[in-house]
mmCIF file of C-alpha atoms and ligand atoms in Angstrom:
data_model
loop_
_atom_site.group_PDB
_atom_site.id
_atom_site.type_symbol
_atom_site.label_atom_id
_atom_site.label_comp_id
_atom_site.label_asym_id
_atom_site.label_seq_id
_atom_site.Cartn_x
_atom_site.Cartn_y
_atom_site.Cartn_z
ATOM 1 C CA MET Z 1 0.000 0.000 0.000
ATOM 2 C CA THR Z 2 1.127 3.509 -0.725
ATOM 3 C CA ASP Z 3 2.832 5.085 2.224
ATOM 4 C CA SER Z 4 2.391 8.813 2.179
ATOM 5 C CA HIS Z 5 3.979 9.917 5.426
ATOM 6 C CA ASN Z 6 3.961 13.658 5.292
ATOM 7 C CA PRO Z 7 5.731 15.604 8.040
ATOM 8 C CA ASP Z 8 3.863 18.742 6.919
ATOM 9 C CA ASP Z 9 0.534 17.101 7.622
ATOM 10 C CA ILE Z 10 -0.837 18.809 10.752
ATOM 11 C CA ARG Z 11 -2.967 15.749 11.417
ATOM 12 C CA GLU Z 12 0.148 13.757 12.268
ATOM 13 C CA THR Z 13 1.199 16.306 14.911
ATOM 14 C CA LEU Z 14 -2.299 16.274 16.363
ATOM 15 C CA GLY Z 15 -2.548 12.497 16.426
ATOM 16 C CA LEU Z 16 -5.544 12.553 14.080
ATOM 17 C CA ARG Z 17 -6.152 9.979 11.386
ATOM 18 C CA PRO Z 18 -5.173 11.092 7.870
ATOM 19 C CA VAL Z 19 -8.577 10.401 6.378
ATOM 20 C CA ILE Z 20 -9.160 10.593 2.643
ATOM 21 C CA ASN Z 21 -12.537 12.101 1.873
ATOM 22 C CA VAL Z 22 -14.426 10.267 -0.856
ATOM 23 C CA SER Z 23 -17.796 11.168 0.605
ATOM 24 C CA GLY Z 24 -18.291 14.766 -0.527
ATOM 25 C CA THR Z 25 -18.503 17.971 1.461
ATOM 26 C CA MET Z 26 -19.168 16.635 4.927
ATOM 27 C CA THR Z 27 -19.147 18.836 8.020
ATOM 28 C CA SER Z 28 -18.068 15.789 10.018
ATOM 29 C CA LEU Z 29 -14.878 15.543 7.935
ATOM 30 C CA GLY Z 30 -14.085 19.255 7.815
ATOM 31 C CA ALA Z 31 -16.346 20.188 4.881
ATOM 32 C CA SER Z 32 -13.999 20.894 1.976
ATOM 33 C CA ILE Z 33 -10.490 21.828 0.903
ATOM 34 C CA VAL Z 34 -10.348 25.593 1.413
ATOM 35 C CA VAL Z 35 -9.046 27.301 -1.731
ATOM 36 C CA PRO Z 36 -5.635 29.049 -1.404
ATOM 37 C CA GLN Z 37 -7.171 32.468 -2.156
ATOM 38 C CA ALA Z 38 -9.460 32.123 0.877
ATOM 39 C CA VAL Z 39 -6.613 30.872 3.101
ATOM 40 C CA ALA Z 40 -4.496 33.893 2.097
ATOM 41 C CA ALA Z 41 -7.372 36.317 2.654
ATOM 42 C CA MET Z 42 -8.067 34.916 6.098
ATOM 43 C CA THR Z 43 -4.414 35.062 7.086
ATOM 44 C CA SER Z 44 -4.209 38.685 5.964
ATOM 45 C CA ILE Z 45 -7.115 39.920 8.046
ATOM 46 C CA LEU Z 46 -6.788 37.865 11.208
ATOM 47 C CA PRO Z 47 -4.278 40.210 12.915
ATOM 48 C CA GLN Z 48 -6.144 43.398 11.909
ATOM 49 C CA PHE Z 49 -9.021 45.324 13.434
ATOM 50 C CA VAL Z 50 -11.811 46.126 11.041
ATOM 51 C CA GLU Z 51 -15.272 47.598 11.325
ATOM 52 C CA VAL Z 52 -17.098 44.361 10.791
ATOM 53 C CA ASN Z 53 -20.332 45.854 9.461
ATOM 54 C CA ASP Z 54 -18.243 47.700 6.863
ATOM 55 C CA LEU Z 55 -16.533 44.433 5.944
ATOM 56 C CA GLN Z 56 -20.004 42.925 5.492
ATOM 57 C CA LYS Z 57 -20.791 45.871 3.188
ATOM 58 C CA LYS Z 58 -17.865 44.699 1.033
ATOM 59 C CA ALA Z 59 -19.332 41.186 0.930
ATOM 60 C CA SER Z 60 -22.707 42.467 -0.258
ATOM 61 C CA PRO Z 61 -21.814 43.516 -3.841
ATOM 62 C CA VAL Z 62 -19.729 40.371 -4.388
ATOM 63 C CA ILE Z 63 -22.609 38.175 -3.250
ATOM 64 C CA ALA Z 64 -24.994 40.287 -5.352
ATOM 65 C CA ARG Z 65 -22.788 39.929 -8.436
ATOM 66 C CA LEU Z 66 -22.535 36.159 -8.175
ATOM 67 C CA THR Z 67 -26.114 35.423 -7.143
ATOM 68 C CA GLY Z 68 -28.063 38.086 -8.991
ATOM 69 C CA GLY Z 69 -29.587 39.160 -5.641
ATOM 70 C CA GLU Z 70 -29.763 42.792 -4.581
ATOM 71 C CA ALA Z 71 -27.640 42.325 -1.466
ATOM 72 C CA GLY Z 72 -26.011 39.746 0.732
ATOM 73 C CA PHE Z 73 -23.930 39.049 3.810
ATOM 74 C CA VAL Z 74 -22.004 36.256 5.437
ATOM 75 C CA THR Z 75 -23.196 34.399 8.505
ATOM 76 C CA ALA Z 76 -21.892 31.438 10.490
ATOM 77 C CA SER Z 77 -23.431 28.733 8.320
ATOM 78 C CA CYS Z 78 -26.300 28.015 5.996
ATOM 79 C CA SER Z 79 -28.080 26.547 8.985
ATOM 80 C CA ALA Z 80 -27.705 29.881 10.798
ATOM 81 C CA GLY Z 81 -29.043 31.558 7.652
ATOM 82 C CA ILE Z 82 -32.284 29.571 7.918
ATOM 83 C CA SER Z 83 -32.884 30.731 11.490
ATOM 84 C CA LEU Z 84 -31.920 34.339 10.738
ATOM 85 C CA ALA Z 85 -34.020 34.642 7.582
ATOM 86 C CA VAL Z 86 -37.019 33.108 9.356
ATOM 87 C CA ALA Z 87 -36.469 35.561 12.222
ATOM 88 C CA ALA Z 88 -36.355 38.442 9.729
ATOM 89 C CA ALA Z 89 -39.602 37.340 8.132
ATOM 90 C CA MET Z 90 -41.227 37.583 11.564
ATOM 91 C CA THR Z 91 -39.646 40.787 12.937
ATOM 92 C CA GLY Z 92 -38.942 42.909 9.892
ATOM 93 C CA ASN Z 93 -36.683 45.741 11.075
ATOM 94 C CA ASP Z 94 -38.327 46.045 14.513
ATOM 95 C CA LEU Z 95 -35.280 46.049 16.794
ATOM 96 C CA ALA Z 96 -37.357 45.443 19.925
ATOM 97 C CA ALA Z 97 -38.961 42.400 18.338
ATOM 98 C CA ILE Z 98 -35.501 41.213 17.249
ATOM 99 C CA GLU Z 99 -34.332 41.348 20.871
ATOM 100 C CA ARG Z 100 -37.474 39.584 22.110
ATOM 101 C CA LEU Z 101 -37.023 36.493 19.942
ATOM 102 C CA PRO Z 102 -37.543 33.585 20.330
ATOM 103 C CA ASP Z 103 -40.614 35.099 22.037
ATOM 104 C CA THR Z 104 -42.863 35.801 19.042
ATOM 105 C CA THR Z 105 -45.787 37.365 20.897
ATOM 106 C CA GLY Z 106 -47.661 39.620 18.502
ATOM 107 C CA LEU Z 107 -45.707 38.453 15.423
ATOM 108 C CA LYS Z 108 -46.658 36.223 12.528
ATOM 109 C CA ASP Z 109 -44.825 33.068 13.474
ATOM 110 C CA GLU Z 110 -45.807 30.228 11.153
ATOM 111 C CA VAL Z 111 -43.351 28.961 8.563
ATOM 112 C CA ILE Z 112 -44.528 26.588 5.884
ATOM 113 C CA ILE Z 113 -42.381 23.738 4.609
ATOM 114 C CA GLN Z 114 -43.217 20.686 2.504
ATOM 115 C CA MET Z 115 -43.053 17.512 4.598
ATOM 116 C CA GLY Z 116 -40.740 15.912 2.042
ATOM 117 C CA HIS Z 117 -38.258 18.719 2.699
ATOM 118 C CA VAL Z 118 -38.011 18.126 6.434
ATOM 119 C CA VAL Z 119 -34.716 16.279 6.361
ATOM 120 C CA SER Z 120 -31.553 16.150 8.417
ATOM 121 C CA TYR Z 121 -28.333 17.570 7.030
ATOM 122 C CA GLY Z 122 -26.701 16.664 10.345
ATOM 123 C CA ALA Z 123 -29.440 18.496 12.246
ATOM 124 C CA PRO Z 124 -33.146 18.766 11.431
ATOM 125 C CA VAL Z 125 -34.171 21.490 8.951
ATOM 126 C CA ASP Z 126 -37.292 22.300 10.973
ATOM 127 C CA GLN Z 127 -35.161 22.921 14.057
ATOM 128 C CA GLY Z 128 -33.476 25.750 12.153
ATOM 129 C CA ILE Z 129 -36.959 27.248 11.767
ATOM 130 C CA ARG Z 130 -37.994 26.615 15.374
ATOM 131 C CA LEU Z 131 -34.773 28.101 16.768
ATOM 132 C CA ALA Z 132 -36.013 31.522 15.721
ATOM 133 C CA GLY Z 133 -39.195 30.978 17.713
ATOM 134 C CA ALA Z 134 -41.292 30.130 14.674
ATOM 135 C CA LYS Z 135 -43.586 27.169 14.276
ATOM 136 C CA ALA Z 136 -42.792 24.866 11.373
ATOM 137 C CA ILE Z 137 -46.022 24.039 9.543
ATOM 138 C CA LEU Z 138 -45.473 20.818 7.606
ATOM 139 C CA VAL Z 139 -47.605 20.603 4.487
ATOM 140 C CA GLY Z 140 -48.490 17.655 2.275
ATOM 141 C CA GLN Z 141 -47.194 14.167 2.985
ATOM 142 C CA ALA Z 142 -43.696 12.711 2.839
ATOM 143 C CA THR Z 143 -43.838 11.900 -0.860
ATOM 144 C CA SER Z 144 -46.642 14.093 -2.111
ATOM 145 C CA CYS Z 145 -47.456 17.741 -1.936
ATOM 146 C CA TYR Z 146 -49.687 19.813 -4.207
ATOM 147 C CA PRO Z 147 -50.141 23.559 -4.550
ATOM 148 C CA TYR Z 148 -53.484 23.276 -2.707
ATOM 149 C CA HIS Z 149 -51.687 21.932 0.372
ATOM 150 C CA LEU Z 150 -49.487 24.975 0.312
ATOM 151 C CA ASP Z 151 -52.264 27.437 -0.373
ATOM 152 C CA GLY Z 152 -54.483 25.861 2.266
ATOM 153 C CA ALA Z 153 -51.822 26.268 4.944
ATOM 154 C CA ILE Z 154 -51.296 29.995 4.373
ATOM 155 C CA ASN Z 155 -53.168 32.245 6.790
ATOM 156 C CA GLU Z 156 -52.730 35.565 8.618
ATOM 157 C CA ARG Z 157 -50.073 34.032 10.902
ATOM 158 C CA THR Z 158 -47.875 32.839 8.031
ATOM 159 C CA ALA Z 159 -44.499 34.604 8.124
ATOM 160 C CA ALA Z 160 -42.546 32.734 5.446
ATOM 161 C CA ALA Z 161 -42.100 29.502 3.555
ATOM 162 C CA VAL Z 162 -38.885 27.472 3.434
ATOM 163 C CA PHE Z 163 -37.857 25.412 0.408
ATOM 164 C CA VAL Z 164 -34.955 22.958 0.635
ATOM 165 C CA VAL Z 165 -32.810 21.918 -2.333
ATOM 166 C CA SER Z 166 -30.863 18.791 -1.468
ATOM 167 C CA HIS Z 167 -30.267 15.161 -2.364
ATOM 168 C CA HIS Z 168 -31.611 14.455 1.136
ATOM 169 C CA THR Z 169 -35.142 15.588 0.246
ATOM 170 C CA VAL Z 170 -37.778 13.499 -1.499
ATOM 171 C CA GLN Z 171 -37.026 13.934 -5.204
ATOM 172 C CA TYR Z 172 -40.521 13.386 -6.620
ATOM 173 C CA GLY Z 173 -44.143 14.252 -5.975
ATOM 174 C CA LEU Z 174 -43.444 17.647 -4.391
ATOM 175 C CA VAL Z 175 -44.090 21.222 -5.529
ATOM 176 C CA ALA Z 176 -41.156 22.611 -7.535
ATOM 177 C CA LEU Z 177 -39.683 25.976 -6.575
ATOM 178 C CA LYS Z 178 -41.246 28.085 -9.344
ATOM 179 C CA LYS Z 179 -44.763 26.964 -8.479
ATOM 180 C CA PHE Z 180 -43.979 27.078 -4.747
ATOM 181 C CA ALA Z 181 -42.922 30.734 -5.055
ATOM 182 C CA GLU Z 182 -45.908 31.565 -7.239
ATOM 183 C CA VAL Z 183 -48.395 30.222 -4.675
ATOM 184 C CA CYS Z 184 -46.574 31.901 -1.765
ATOM 185 C CA HIS Z 185 -46.170 35.256 -3.497
ATOM 186 C CA ALA Z 186 -49.825 35.346 -4.520
ATOM 187 C CA ARG Z 187 -50.562 35.368 -0.772
ATOM 188 C CA GLY Z 188 -47.743 37.757 0.151
ATOM 189 C CA VAL Z 189 -45.534 35.100 1.746
ATOM 190 C CA PRO Z 190 -41.750 35.374 1.244
ATOM 191 C CA VAL Z 191 -39.772 32.312 0.205
ATOM 192 C CA ILE Z 192 -36.476 31.282 1.791
ATOM 193 C CA VAL Z 193 -34.454 28.686 -0.128
ATOM 194 C CA ASP Z 194 -31.893 26.483 1.585
ATOM 195 C CA ALA Z 195 -29.469 25.741 -1.270
ATOM 196 C CA ALA Z 196 -26.539 24.954 1.017
ATOM 197 C CA SER Z 197 -24.873 22.450 -1.236
ATOM 198 C CA GLU Z 198 -25.853 23.662 -4.707
ATOM 199 C CA TYR Z 199 -23.418 24.920 -7.353
ATOM 200 C CA ASP Z 200 -25.816 27.220 -9.157
ATOM 201 C CA LEU Z 201 -25.704 30.508 -7.297
ATOM 202 C CA ARG Z 202 -28.355 32.249 -9.413
ATOM 203 C CA ILE Z 203 -31.123 29.857 -10.314
ATOM 204 C CA PHE Z 204 -33.084 29.830 -7.047
ATOM 205 C CA LEU Z 205 -33.412 33.613 -6.914
ATOM 206 C CA GLU Z 206 -34.343 33.504 -10.604
ATOM 207 C CA GLN Z 207 -37.025 30.944 -9.835
ATOM 208 C CA GLY Z 208 -38.645 33.146 -7.227
ATOM 209 C CA ALA Z 209 -36.744 32.834 -3.954
ATOM 210 C CA ASP Z 210 -36.701 36.043 -1.911
ATOM 211 C CA ILE Z 211 -33.646 34.786 -0.065
ATOM 212 C CA ALA Z 212 -31.265 32.032 -1.142
ATOM 213 C CA LEU Z 213 -28.871 30.520 1.376
ATOM 214 C CA TYR Z 214 -25.608 28.753 0.602
ATOM 215 C CA SER Z 215 -22.739 27.269 2.604
ATOM 216 C CA SER Z 216 -19.334 28.898 2.134
ATOM 217 C CA HIS Z 217 -17.573 25.702 3.111
ATOM 218 C CA LYS Z 218 -19.103 23.294 0.627
ATOM 219 C CA PHE Z 219 -18.434 23.412 -3.131
ATOM 220 C CA LEU Z 220 -17.141 26.991 -2.931
ATOM 221 C CA GLY Z 221 -14.142 25.880 -0.896
ATOM 222 C CA GLY Z 222 -14.501 28.761 1.526
ATOM 223 C CA PRO Z 223 -14.123 28.830 5.300
ATOM 224 C CA THR Z 224 -16.989 27.742 7.540
ATOM 225 C CA GLY Z 225 -19.734 30.217 6.806
ATOM 226 C CA GLY Z 226 -23.113 30.812 5.260
ATOM 227 C CA ILE Z 227 -24.132 33.142 2.455
ATOM 228 C CA VAL Z 228 -27.403 35.061 2.596
ATOM 229 C CA ALA Z 229 -28.450 36.554 -0.756
ATOM 230 C CA GLY Z 230 -31.588 38.154 -2.086
ATOM 231 C CA ALA Z 231 -33.955 41.100 -1.852
ATOM 232 C CA LYS Z 232 -32.270 44.045 -0.120
ATOM 233 C CA ASP Z 233 -34.827 44.790 2.618
ATOM 234 C CA PHE Z 234 -35.182 41.125 3.503
ATOM 235 C CA VAL Z 235 -31.392 40.662 3.545
ATOM 236 C CA ARG Z 236 -31.023 43.773 5.748
ATOM 237 C CA ASN Z 237 -33.662 42.511 8.182
ATOM 238 C CA THR Z 238 -31.820 39.183 8.264
ATOM 239 C CA PHE Z 239 -28.550 41.018 8.938
ATOM 240 C CA LEU Z 240 -30.178 42.943 11.822
ATOM 241 C CA GLN Z 241 -30.730 39.637 13.604
ATOM 242 C CA ASN Z 242 -27.037 39.812 14.509
ATOM 243 C CA MET Z 243 -28.252 42.057 17.361
ATOM 244 C CA GLY Z 244 -30.488 39.224 18.552
ATOM 245 C CA ILE Z 245 -30.487 35.486 18.017
ATOM 246 C CA GLY Z 246 -27.717 35.905 15.431
ATOM 247 C CA ARG Z 247 -25.165 36.699 18.142
ATOM 248 C CA GLY Z 248 -24.722 33.016 18.906
ATOM 249 C CA MET Z 249 -24.252 32.416 15.177
ATOM 250 C CA LYS Z 250 -21.548 35.038 14.861
ATOM 251 C CA VAL Z 251 -19.170 34.924 11.936
ATOM 252 C CA GLY Z 252 -15.640 36.259 12.306
ATOM 253 C CA LYS Z 253 -13.849 38.753 10.091
ATOM 254 C CA GLU Z 254 -11.767 35.911 8.644
ATOM 255 C CA SER Z 255 -14.806 33.990 7.458
ATOM 256 C CA ILE Z 256 -16.373 37.093 5.916
ATOM 257 C CA LEU Z 257 -13.229 37.900 3.950
ATOM 258 C CA GLY Z 258 -12.514 34.212 3.274
ATOM 259 C CA THR Z 259 -15.991 33.838 1.798
ATOM 260 C CA ILE Z 260 -15.509 36.915 -0.403
ATOM 261 C CA ALA Z 261 -12.225 35.426 -1.648
ATOM 262 C CA ALA Z 262 -13.807 32.017 -2.250
ATOM 263 C CA LEU Z 263 -16.619 33.613 -4.262
ATOM 264 C CA GLU Z 264 -14.133 35.583 -6.363
ATOM 265 C CA ALA Z 265 -12.073 32.427 -6.897
ATOM 266 C CA TRP Z 266 -15.240 30.563 -7.892
ATOM 267 C CA GLU Z 267 -15.826 33.116 -10.661
ATOM 268 C CA LYS Z 268 -12.389 32.364 -12.094
ATOM 269 C CA ARG Z 269 -12.236 28.649 -11.375
ATOM 270 C CA ASP Z 270 -11.450 26.277 -14.228
ATOM 271 C CA HIS Z 271 -14.716 24.398 -13.812
ATOM 272 C CA ALA Z 272 -14.243 22.295 -16.954
ATOM 273 C CA GLY Z 273 -10.697 21.336 -15.957
ATOM 274 C CA ILE Z 274 -11.845 20.271 -12.492
ATOM 275 C CA ARG Z 275 -14.693 18.225 -13.938
ATOM 276 C CA GLU Z 276 -12.223 16.497 -16.234
ATOM 277 C CA ARG Z 277 -9.898 15.678 -13.333
ATOM 278 C CA GLU Z 278 -12.820 14.297 -11.329
ATOM 279 C CA THR Z 279 -13.944 12.179 -14.283
ATOM 280 C CA GLY Z 280 -10.406 10.790 -14.423
ATOM 281 C CA TYR Z 281 -10.666 9.691 -10.777
ATOM 282 C CA LEU Z 282 -14.039 8.052 -11.378
ATOM 283 C CA ASN Z 283 -12.710 6.203 -14.421
ATOM 284 C CA LEU Z 284 -9.683 5.007 -12.460
ATOM 285 C CA TRP Z 285 -11.851 3.613 -9.661
ATOM 286 C CA GLN Z 286 -14.292 2.066 -12.089
ATOM 287 C CA GLN Z 287 -11.416 0.336 -13.907
ATOM 288 C CA THR Z 288 -9.952 -0.772 -10.574
ATOM 289 C CA LEU Z 289 -13.267 -2.399 -9.660
ATOM 290 C CA ALA Z 290 -13.998 -3.877 -13.108
ATOM 291 C CA GLY Z 291 -14.214 -7.655 -13.042
ATOM 292 C CA LYS Z 292 -13.974 -7.911 -9.251
ATOM 293 C CA PRO Z 293 -16.447 -10.583 -8.123
ATOM 294 C CA GLY Z 294 -19.663 -9.183 -6.683
ATOM 295 C CA VAL Z 295 -18.829 -5.552 -7.434
ATOM 296 C CA THR Z 296 -20.774 -3.315 -9.824
ATOM 297 C CA ALA Z 297 -19.530 0.224 -10.311
ATOM 298 C CA VAL Z 298 -21.599 2.741 -12.251
ATOM 299 C CA ILE Z 299 -20.999 6.458 -12.756
ATOM 300 C CA GLU Z 300 -24.103 8.442 -11.815
ATOM 301 C CA PRO Z 301 -25.008 12.136 -12.081
ATOM 302 C CA ASP Z 302 -25.706 14.196 -8.983
ATOM 303 C CA PRO Z 303 -29.383 13.888 -7.958
ATOM 304 C CA THR Z 304 -29.892 17.660 -7.748
ATOM 305 C CA HIS Z 305 -28.122 18.331 -11.068
ATOM 306 C CA ASN Z 306 -24.906 19.806 -9.747
ATOM 307 C CA PRO Z 307 -22.140 19.348 -12.349
ATOM 308 C CA LEU Z 308 -20.686 16.411 -10.477
ATOM 309 C CA ASP Z 309 -20.757 12.655 -10.976
ATOM 310 C CA ARG Z 310 -20.180 9.963 -8.416
ATOM 311 C CA LEU Z 311 -19.350 6.277 -8.614
ATOM 312 C CA ARG Z 312 -22.058 4.043 -7.239
ATOM 313 C CA VAL Z 313 -20.490 0.828 -5.948
ATOM 314 C CA THR Z 314 -22.946 -2.009 -5.419
ATOM 315 C CA ILE Z 315 -21.739 -5.050 -3.520
ATOM 316 C CA ASP Z 316 -23.145 -8.566 -3.717
ATOM 317 C CA PRO Z 317 -21.962 -10.026 -0.413
ATOM 318 C CA GLN Z 318 -22.195 -13.651 -1.637
ATOM 319 C CA ALA Z 319 -19.692 -13.032 -4.434
ATOM 320 C CA ALA Z 320 -17.574 -10.309 -2.825
ATOM 321 C CA HIS Z 321 -17.552 -12.072 0.593
ATOM 322 C CA ILE Z 322 -18.367 -8.785 2.289
ATOM 323 C CA SER Z 323 -21.376 -6.498 2.668
ATOM 324 C CA ALA Z 324 -21.342 -2.934 1.353
ATOM 325 C CA TRP Z 325 -21.298 -1.502 4.886
ATOM 326 C CA ASP Z 326 -18.577 -3.826 6.127
ATOM 327 C CA LEU Z 327 -16.500 -2.841 3.109
ATOM 328 C CA ALA Z 328 -17.154 0.842 3.862
ATOM 329 C CA ASP Z 329 -16.037 0.233 7.453
ATOM 330 C CA ALA Z 330 -12.942 -1.707 6.336
ATOM 331 C CA LEU Z 331 -11.946 1.104 3.954
ATOM 332 C CA ALA Z 332 -12.290 3.548 6.848
ATOM 333 C CA GLN Z 333 -9.650 1.652 8.857
ATOM 334 C CA GLY Z 334 -5.897 1.366 8.496
ATOM 335 C CA SER Z 335 -3.131 3.895 8.003
ATOM 336 C CA ARG Z 336 -4.904 5.533 5.032
ATOM 337 C CA PRO Z 337 -8.576 5.543 5.997
ATOM 338 C CA VAL Z 338 -10.900 6.133 3.041
ATOM 339 C CA ILE Z 339 -14.314 7.520 3.973
ATOM 340 C CA VAL Z 340 -16.976 6.723 1.377
ATOM 341 C CA ARG Z 341 -20.444 8.250 0.974
ATOM 342 C CA ASP Z 342 -22.673 5.792 2.777
ATOM 343 C CA HIS Z 343 -26.056 7.476 3.392
ATOM 344 C CA GLU Z 344 -27.927 4.634 1.683
ATOM 345 C CA VAL Z 345 -25.588 1.763 2.433
ATOM 346 C CA GLU Z 346 -28.328 -0.496 3.822
ATOM 347 C CA HIS Z 347 -29.425 -0.932 0.198
ATOM 348 C CA GLY Z 348 -26.100 -2.621 -0.538
ATOM 349 C CA TYR Z 349 -24.256 0.247 -2.186
ATOM 350 C CA PHE Z 350 -22.189 3.287 -1.416
ATOM 351 C CA TYR Z 351 -20.961 6.210 -3.490
ATOM 352 C CA MET Z 352 -17.481 7.526 -4.118
ATOM 353 C CA ASP Z 353 -17.334 11.292 -4.518
ATOM 354 C CA PRO Z 354 -14.326 12.717 -6.386
ATOM 355 C CA CYS Z 355 -14.694 16.400 -5.456
ATOM 356 C CA ASN Z 356 -12.567 16.638 -2.328
ATOM 357 C CA LEU Z 357 -9.346 14.830 -3.159
ATOM 358 C CA HIS Z 358 -5.803 16.095 -3.100
ATOM 359 C CA PRO Z 359 -3.831 15.037 -6.183
ATOM 360 C CA GLY Z 360 -2.430 11.538 -5.712
ATOM 361 C CA GLU Z 361 -5.087 10.449 -3.230
ATOM 362 C CA GLU Z 362 -7.119 8.885 -6.044
ATOM 363 C CA ALA Z 363 -4.397 6.252 -6.469
ATOM 364 C CA ILE Z 364 -4.346 5.503 -2.733
ATOM 365 C CA VAL Z 365 -8.122 5.077 -2.877
ATOM 366 C CA ALA Z 366 -7.777 2.645 -5.785
ATOM 367 C CA SER Z 367 -5.180 0.571 -3.946
ATOM 368 C CA ARG Z 368 -7.272 0.551 -0.757
ATOM 369 C CA LEU Z 369 -10.248 -0.776 -2.763
ATOM 370 C CA THR Z 370 -8.105 -3.563 -4.204
ATOM 371 C CA GLU Z 371 -6.625 -4.330 -0.802
ATOM 372 C CA GLU Z 372 -9.912 -4.578 1.125
ATOM 373 C CA LEU Z 373 -11.792 -6.447 -1.603
ATOM 374 C CA GLY Z 374 -8.860 -8.864 -1.899
ATOM 375 C CA LYS Z 375 -8.866 -9.496 1.849
ATOM 376 C CA ALA Z 376 -12.601 -10.163 1.784
ATOM 377 C CA ARG Z 377 -12.330 -12.572 -1.157
ATOM 378 C CA ALA Z 378 -9.578 -14.436 0.666
ATOM 379 C CA SER Z 379 -11.738 -14.915 3.729
ATOM 380 C CA ASN Z 380 -13.674 -18.145 3.937
ATOM 381 C CA ALA Z 381 -16.599 -16.583 5.737
ATOM 382 C CA ILE Z 382 -18.800 -13.886 4.265
ATOM 383 C CA ILE Z 383 -18.233 -10.711 6.264
ATOM 384 C CA SER Z 384 -21.710 -9.391 6.850
ATOM 385 C CA THR Z 385 -22.523 -7.883 10.208
ATOM 386 C CA PRO Z 386 -26.099 -6.771 10.899
ATOM 387 C CA VAL Z 387 -26.416 -3.250 9.505
ATOM 388 C CA GLU Z 388 -28.212 -2.058 12.669
ATOM 389 C CA ASN Z 389 -25.057 -2.767 14.684
ATOM 390 C CA ARG Z 390 -23.269 -0.086 12.751
ATOM 391 C CA TYR Z 391 -25.727 2.545 13.937
ATOM 392 C CA THR Z 392 -25.621 1.225 17.503
ATOM 393 C CA ARG Z 393 -21.813 1.345 17.468
ATOM 394 C CA ARG Z 394 -21.745 4.900 16.138
ATOM 395 C CA MET Z 395 -24.234 6.137 18.695
ATOM 396 C CA ALA Z 396 -22.356 4.385 21.507
ATOM 397 C CA GLY Z 397 -19.160 6.096 20.370
ATOM 398 C CA LEU Z 398 -20.872 9.468 20.313
ATOM 399 C CA MET Z 399 -22.339 8.974 23.785
ATOM 400 C CA ARG Z 400 -18.843 8.194 25.122
ATOM 401 C CA TRP Z 401 -17.347 11.380 23.722
ATOM 402 C CA PRO Z 402 -14.791 12.776 24.698
ATOM 403 C CA ASP Z 403 -13.597 9.338 25.842
HETATM 404 C C1 PLP U 501 -25.104 21.215 4.526
HETATM 405 C C2 PLP U 501 -26.510 21.618 4.475
HETATM 406 C C3 PLP U 501 -27.026 22.526 5.391
HETATM 407 C C4 PLP U 501 -26.205 23.067 6.496
HETATM 408 O O1 PLP U 501 -25.267 23.939 6.010
HETATM 409 P P1 PLP U 501 -24.176 24.526 7.000
HETATM 410 O O2 PLP U 501 -23.626 25.681 6.259
HETATM 411 O O3 PLP U 501 -23.182 23.450 7.225
HETATM 412 O O4 PLP U 501 -24.919 24.923 8.226
HETATM 413 C C5 PLP U 501 -28.342 22.925 5.273
HETATM 414 N N1 PLP U 501 -29.116 22.434 4.315
HETATM 415 C C6 PLP U 501 -28.669 21.556 3.408
HETATM 416 C C7 PLP U 501 -29.592 21.079 2.346
HETATM 417 C C8 PLP U 501 -27.345 21.108 3.458
HETATM 418 O O5 PLP U 501 -26.892 20.236 2.556
#
């Protein structure tokens, strides 16, 4: 196996495992590789005092230029953006009401969301709504929602509607954004779109969102942060929440400037070149897996149409001598742990995401696949632990933290 001891790797000094991220932009793995322009920007501002609201004024036109919104600012995370935008929809620019939250006495406090959008991205979407003091009003059913559900839920207490764009949500049977916005706007209800992990910075505002929210630390390769973009008054009222519930979601000067730099770098990024490199990784892994007993590897497009493909690796435990989840766990062990995308692994497959690799890691991933599949084939028994045990083990580990 490739030995890539690297004395410059901070993880070695810290005693942390040098994980290779083949799962995508995961908060639990440190989100993404921060682009050098953002690292430099953050380093330059960290020792300096700045008037932070003025720095946010510098973020606004950059966010506006890239998103097509009228204004924007940077907050702690996309998740924070949900709570702040919901708060703004309730309080407007009433500073006393902003300070009173999450007490919503006298305010409109209902926020509509399609049931099929109430997912967990590591925390529940509806909690982001409730944190502001609002009530999440779930409309439709898990896999079906019609405009009449939406329309029927709007009343004089409705403050806003939240729309989530994500592979986590139900991908059929729900109201699409354009129609969603049309129904909401006809009743004077503003629409907040959680587009945390989407590449297209313009389309959701184009399709009727009043505010679109993105993560700085996902595909943009920025520092941990959230981007709020949209209609100027609504963005301002969202910004004003920094004097209220937003205080606990504070973003530092380095993340504001780092996000600006990441956005500017995104404008100039060689998107086609990166796609080509990623396709090369996928082809390498697919070739590595070709002909291996019990393994089927297919390149699939991203479910929410981001310009990104992933390799879906389906495992037949009888032929491969290992289950998909035991293989995922085996890959995550050893001196070069490879973390695959395993949200749906109980179905017998996982994905390999090429978008967060350092050059050279793709070859280590290929050799780890060969190594672990070879070990499994050589075993007489079929390695297949009950999938529920995996969850139990993870939870037990979490409940022991920090031990
Ligand atoms: C990642 C994600 C979030 C959370 O974004 P953060 O910036 O990490 O808070 C919210 N919604 C969706 C759909 C996500 O994918």
